[in-house]
Coordinates of C-alpha atoms and ligand atoms in Angstrom, one line a residue:
X13 CA 0.0 0.0 0.0
X14 CA 1.4 3.4 -0.9
X15 CA 1.3 6.6 1.1
X16 CA -1.4 8.1 -1.1
X17 CA -3.6 5.1 -0.4
X18 CA -3.6 6.1 3.3
X19 CA -4.5 9.7 2.9
X20 CA -6.9 9.1 0.0
X21 CA -9.2 6.5 1.7
X22 CA -8.5 8.2 5.1
X23 CA -10.3 11.4 3.9
X24 CA -13.4 9.7 2.6
X25 CA -13.8 7.4 5.6
X26 CA -14.0 10.0 8.3
X27 CA -17.8 9.8 8.3
X28 CA -17.7 6.0 8.5
X29 CA -15.3 6.3 11.5
X30 CA -17.6 8.8 13.2
X31 CA -20.5 6.3 12.9
X32 CA -18.2 3.6 14.4
X33 CA -17.5 5.9 17.3
X34 CA -21.3 6.6 17.9
X35 CA -21.8 2.9 18.0
X36 CA -19.0 2.4 20.5
X37 CA -20.7 5.0 22.8
X38 CA -24.0 3.1 22.5
X39 CA -22.2 0.0 23.4
X40 CA -21.0 1.6 26.6
X41 CA -17.5 3.0 25.9
X42 CA -17.2 6.2 27.8
X43 CA -13.6 7.3 27.9
X44 CA -13.3 10.3 25.7
X45 CA -9.6 9.8 25.1
X46 CA -10.3 6.4 23.6
X47 CA -13.3 7.6 21.5
X48 CA -11.3 10.5 20.1
X49 CA -8.3 8.3 19.1
X50 CA -10.6 5.8 17.5
X51 CA -12.2 8.6 15.5
X52 CA -8.7 9.4 14.1
X53 CA -6.8 6.2 13.5
X54 CA -7.6 4.9 10.0
X55 CA -8.7 1.3 10.8
X56 CA -9.0 0.5 7.0
X57 CA -5.2 0.8 6.7
X58 CA -4.8 -2.2 9.0
X59 CA -6.7 -4.7 6.7
X60 CA -6.0 -5.7 3.2
X61 CA -7.5 -3.6 0.5
X62 CA -10.2 -6.1 -0.5
X63 CA -11.6 -5.7 3.1
X64 CA -11.1 -2.0 3.5
X65 CA -14.8 -1.2 2.9
X66 CA -15.7 -3.4 5.9
X67 CA -13.1 -2.0 8.2
X68 CA -15.5 0.0 10.3
X69 CA -18.1 -2.7 10.9
X70 CA -18.1 -4.0 14.5
X71 CA -16.6 -7.2 13.6
X72 CA -13.2 -9.1 13.7
X73 CA -11.8 -9.5 10.2
X74 CA -9.2 -11.9 8.8
X75 CA -5.6 -10.6 8.4
X76 CA -4.1 -13.7 7.0
X77 CA -2.1 -16.5 8.6
X78 CA -5.2 -17.7 10.4
X79 CA -5.3 -14.5 12.5
X80 CA -7.8 -11.7 13.0
X81 CA -7.9 -8.0 13.7
X82 CA -10.0 -7.6 16.9
X83 CA -13.5 -5.9 16.6
X84 CA -13.5 -2.2 17.3
X85 CA -15.6 -2.6 20.5
X86 CA -13.1 -5.0 22.0
X87 CA -10.1 -2.7 21.1
X88 CA -12.0 0.2 22.7
X89 CA -13.0 -1.8 25.8
X90 CA -9.5 -3.2 26.5
X91 CA -7.9 0.2 26.0
X92 CA -10.5 1.9 28.3
X93 CA -9.9 -0.6 31.1
X94 CA -6.2 -0.3 30.7
X95 CA -6.3 3.5 31.2
X96 CA -8.6 3.3 34.2
X97 CA -5.8 3.0 36.8
X98 CA -2.5 4.8 36.8
X99 CA -0.8 6.8 34.0
X100 CA 0.6 4.4 31.4
X101 CA 4.3 5.1 30.8
X102 CA 5.6 1.6 29.8
X103 CA 3.1 -0.7 28.1
X104 CA 3.5 -4.2 26.5
X105 CA 1.2 -5.7 23.9
X106 CA 1.4 -9.4 23.2
X107 CA 0.1 -10.1 19.7
X108 CA 0.7 -7.2 17.3
X109 CA -1.3 -8.8 14.6
X110 CA -2.4 -6.1 12.2
X111 CA -1.0 -3.4 14.4
X112 CA -4.4 -1.6 14.9
X113 CA -4.6 -2.1 18.7
X114 CA -1.0 -0.9 19.0
X115 CA -1.7 2.2 16.9
X116 CA -4.6 3.1 19.2
X117 CA -2.4 2.5 22.3
X118 CA 0.5 4.4 20.9
X119 CA -1.5 7.6 21.1
X120 CA -2.5 7.1 24.7
X121 CA 0.6 5.7 26.4
X122 CA 4.2 6.9 26.6
X123 CA 6.1 3.9 25.3
X124 CA 4.7 0.8 23.7
X125 CA 6.5 -2.5 23.2
X126 CA 4.6 -4.9 20.9
X127 CA 5.5 -8.5 20.2
X128 CA 4.3 -10.8 17.4
X129 CA 5.2 -14.4 16.7
X130 CA 4.4 -14.3 13.0
X131 CA 7.2 -12.5 11.1
X132 CA 5.0 -11.5 8.1
X133 CA 2.5 -9.8 10.3
X134 CA 5.2 -8.1 12.3
X135 CA 6.9 -6.7 9.2
X136 CA 3.6 -5.5 7.8
X137 CA 2.8 -3.7 11.1
X138 CA 6.2 -2.1 11.1
X139 CA 5.6 -0.7 7.7
X140 CA 2.2 0.7 8.7
X141 CA 3.6 2.4 11.8
X142 CA 6.2 4.1 9.6
X143 CA 3.6 5.3 7.1
X144 CA 1.4 6.6 9.9
X145 CA 4.4 8.2 11.7
X146 CA 3.8 6.3 15.0
X147 CA 7.2 6.5 16.5
X148 CA 6.7 5.4 20.1
X149 CA 6.1 1.7 19.3
X150 CA 8.9 -0.8 19.5
X151 CA 8.1 -4.0 17.6
X152 CA 9.7 -7.4 18.2
X153 CA 9.3 -10.6 16.3
X154 CA 9.3 -13.2 19.1
X155 CA 7.2 -15.5 21.2
X156 CA 5.6 -13.1 23.8
X157 CA 3.9 -15.7 25.9
X158 CA 6.6 -15.1 28.6
X159 CA 6.4 -11.4 28.1
X160 CA 9.4 -9.2 27.3
X161 CA 11.5 -8.8 30.4
X162 CA 14.0 -6.3 28.8
X163 CA 11.6 -3.4 29.3
X164 CA 9.9 -4.5 32.5
X165 CA 8.4 -3.4 34.8
X166 CA 5.3 -2.4 32.9
X167 CA 2.4 -0.2 34.0
X168 CA 0.2 -2.2 31.7
X169 CA 0.1 -5.3 29.5
X170 CA -2.5 -6.1 26.9
X171 CA -2.7 -9.6 25.5
X172 CA -4.7 -10.0 22.3
X173 CA -4.6 -13.8 22.0
X174 CA -6.0 -16.2 24.7
X175 CA -3.9 -18.4 26.9
X176 CA -5.8 -21.0 28.9
X177 CA -4.7 -19.5 32.3
X178 CA -2.8 -16.5 33.6
X179 CA 0.8 -16.6 32.5
X180 CA 2.7 -15.9 35.7
X181 CA 5.8 -14.6 33.9
X182 CA 3.6 -11.7 32.7
X183 CA 2.4 -10.9 36.2
X184 CA 6.1 -10.8 37.4
X185 CA 6.8 -8.1 34.7
X186 CA 4.2 -5.7 36.2
X187 CA 5.0 -2.9 38.5
X188 CA 3.0 -3.0 41.8
X189 CA -0.4 -1.5 40.9
X190 CA 0.2 -2.5 37.2
X191 CA -2.5 -4.3 35.2
X192 CA -2.9 -7.0 32.6
X193 CA -5.9 -6.9 30.4
X194 CA -6.3 -10.3 28.7
X195 CA -8.7 -13.0 27.5
X196 CA -8.3 -16.4 29.1
X197 CA -9.9 -19.7 28.2
X198 CA -10.2 -22.3 25.4
X199 CA -11.8 -22.2 22.0
X200 CA -15.2 -22.9 23.6
X201 CA -15.3 -20.2 26.2
X202 CA -13.2 -17.2 27.0
X203 CA -13.5 -14.4 29.4
X204 CA -11.7 -11.0 29.5
X205 CA -10.0 -10.4 32.8
X206 CA -8.1 -7.6 34.5
X207 CA -5.2 -8.8 36.7
X208 CA -3.8 -6.2 39.1
X209 CA -0.4 -6.7 40.7
X210 CA -0.4 -6.3 44.4
X211 CA 2.5 -6.4 47.0
X212 CA 1.7 -10.0 47.8
X213 CA 0.6 -11.4 44.5
X214 CA -2.3 -10.4 42.2
X215 CA -6.0 -9.8 42.1
X216 CA -8.2 -11.0 39.2
X217 CA -11.5 -9.5 38.0
X218 CA -13.8 -10.9 35.3
X219 CA -15.0 -8.4 32.8
X220 CA -17.0 -10.0 30.0
X221 CA -17.2 -13.0 27.6
X222 CA -15.0 -12.6 24.5
X223 CA -13.6 -14.6 21.6
X224 CA -9.9 -14.4 20.6
X225 CA -7.4 -16.5 18.7
X226 CA -5.3 -18.7 21.0
X227 CA -2.0 -17.7 22.4
X228 CA 0.5 -20.0 20.7
X229 CA 4.2 -20.8 21.4
X230 CA 7.2 -20.4 19.2
X231 CA 7.8 -18.2 16.2
X232 CA 7.1 -18.5 12.5
Ligands
SAH30 N1 -3.8 -6.8 18.4 C1 -4.1 -7.4 17.1 C2 -4.9 -8.7 17.3 C3 -4.3 -9.8 16.4 S1 -4.9 -11.4 16.8 C4 -4.8 -6.4 16.2 O1 -5.1 -5.3 16.6 O2 -4.8 -6.7 15.0 C5 -3.6 -11.9 17.9 C6 -2.2 -12.0 17.5 O3 -1.5 -12.6 18.5 C7 -2.0 -12.8 16.2 O4 -1.3 -12.1 15.3 C8 -1.1 -14.0 16.7 O5 -0.1 -14.4 15.8 C9 -0.4 -13.3 17.9 N2 0.1 -14.3 18.9 C10 -0.4 -15.5 19.3 N3 0.4 -16.0 20.2 C11 1.5 -15.2 20.4 C12 2.7 -15.3 21.2 N4 3.0 -16.3 22.0 N5 3.6 -14.2 21.1 C13 3.3 -13.2 20.2 N6 2.2 -13.1 19.5 C14 1.3 -14.1 19.5

């Protein structure tokens, strides 16, 4: 995709994006910071051209390699919950995928590390961030199931693929008071949870039912 593609479609889709944001409000998203960033970031730039016209529907879409870009409501919800606690200086995302969730986060947190196990997706996301001039995202092609200790401790971690249980390595990489927003469960049933690191261990809250691709090991 060339630079002119971004600006061209970007202009014409502002109204579609405004409608998406109205829908997010109806669905209960209240954080104005999240709504305003979602009004700006061109979601259609994160899917292949053949799907661009569907980019603002409230649905997950395929991004190749058996993976999906999360539906707008889920991106908004996870971001809103992440921002509810302390200021987010250092944030980790596990599962870059298309890069859309990372692009939203990058406008709302100071530094974002994002890790993806599929090289082709990671390369594509890197190209998109460069085109959109998002400069506070550091990408890594690696298995992020154990987190990314190099930049720990984190104020927040977002996991966009579902493990069956809470990965303790991730909890260890949080600062006290830090939070992980993540789905857990199997292909039948998953639930979005917030894990908060405490002095002694962690607390866990259930947020809502969700459906994500599984967190897998290794790189490809
Ligand atoms: N945040 C993405 C969602 C993509 S779907 C978006 O906005 O588009 C989840 C992604 O997690 C997939 O790209 C998948 O390859 C990746 N993933 C799964 N297990 C992983 C792991 N252990 N480490 C890093 N990435 C992983």
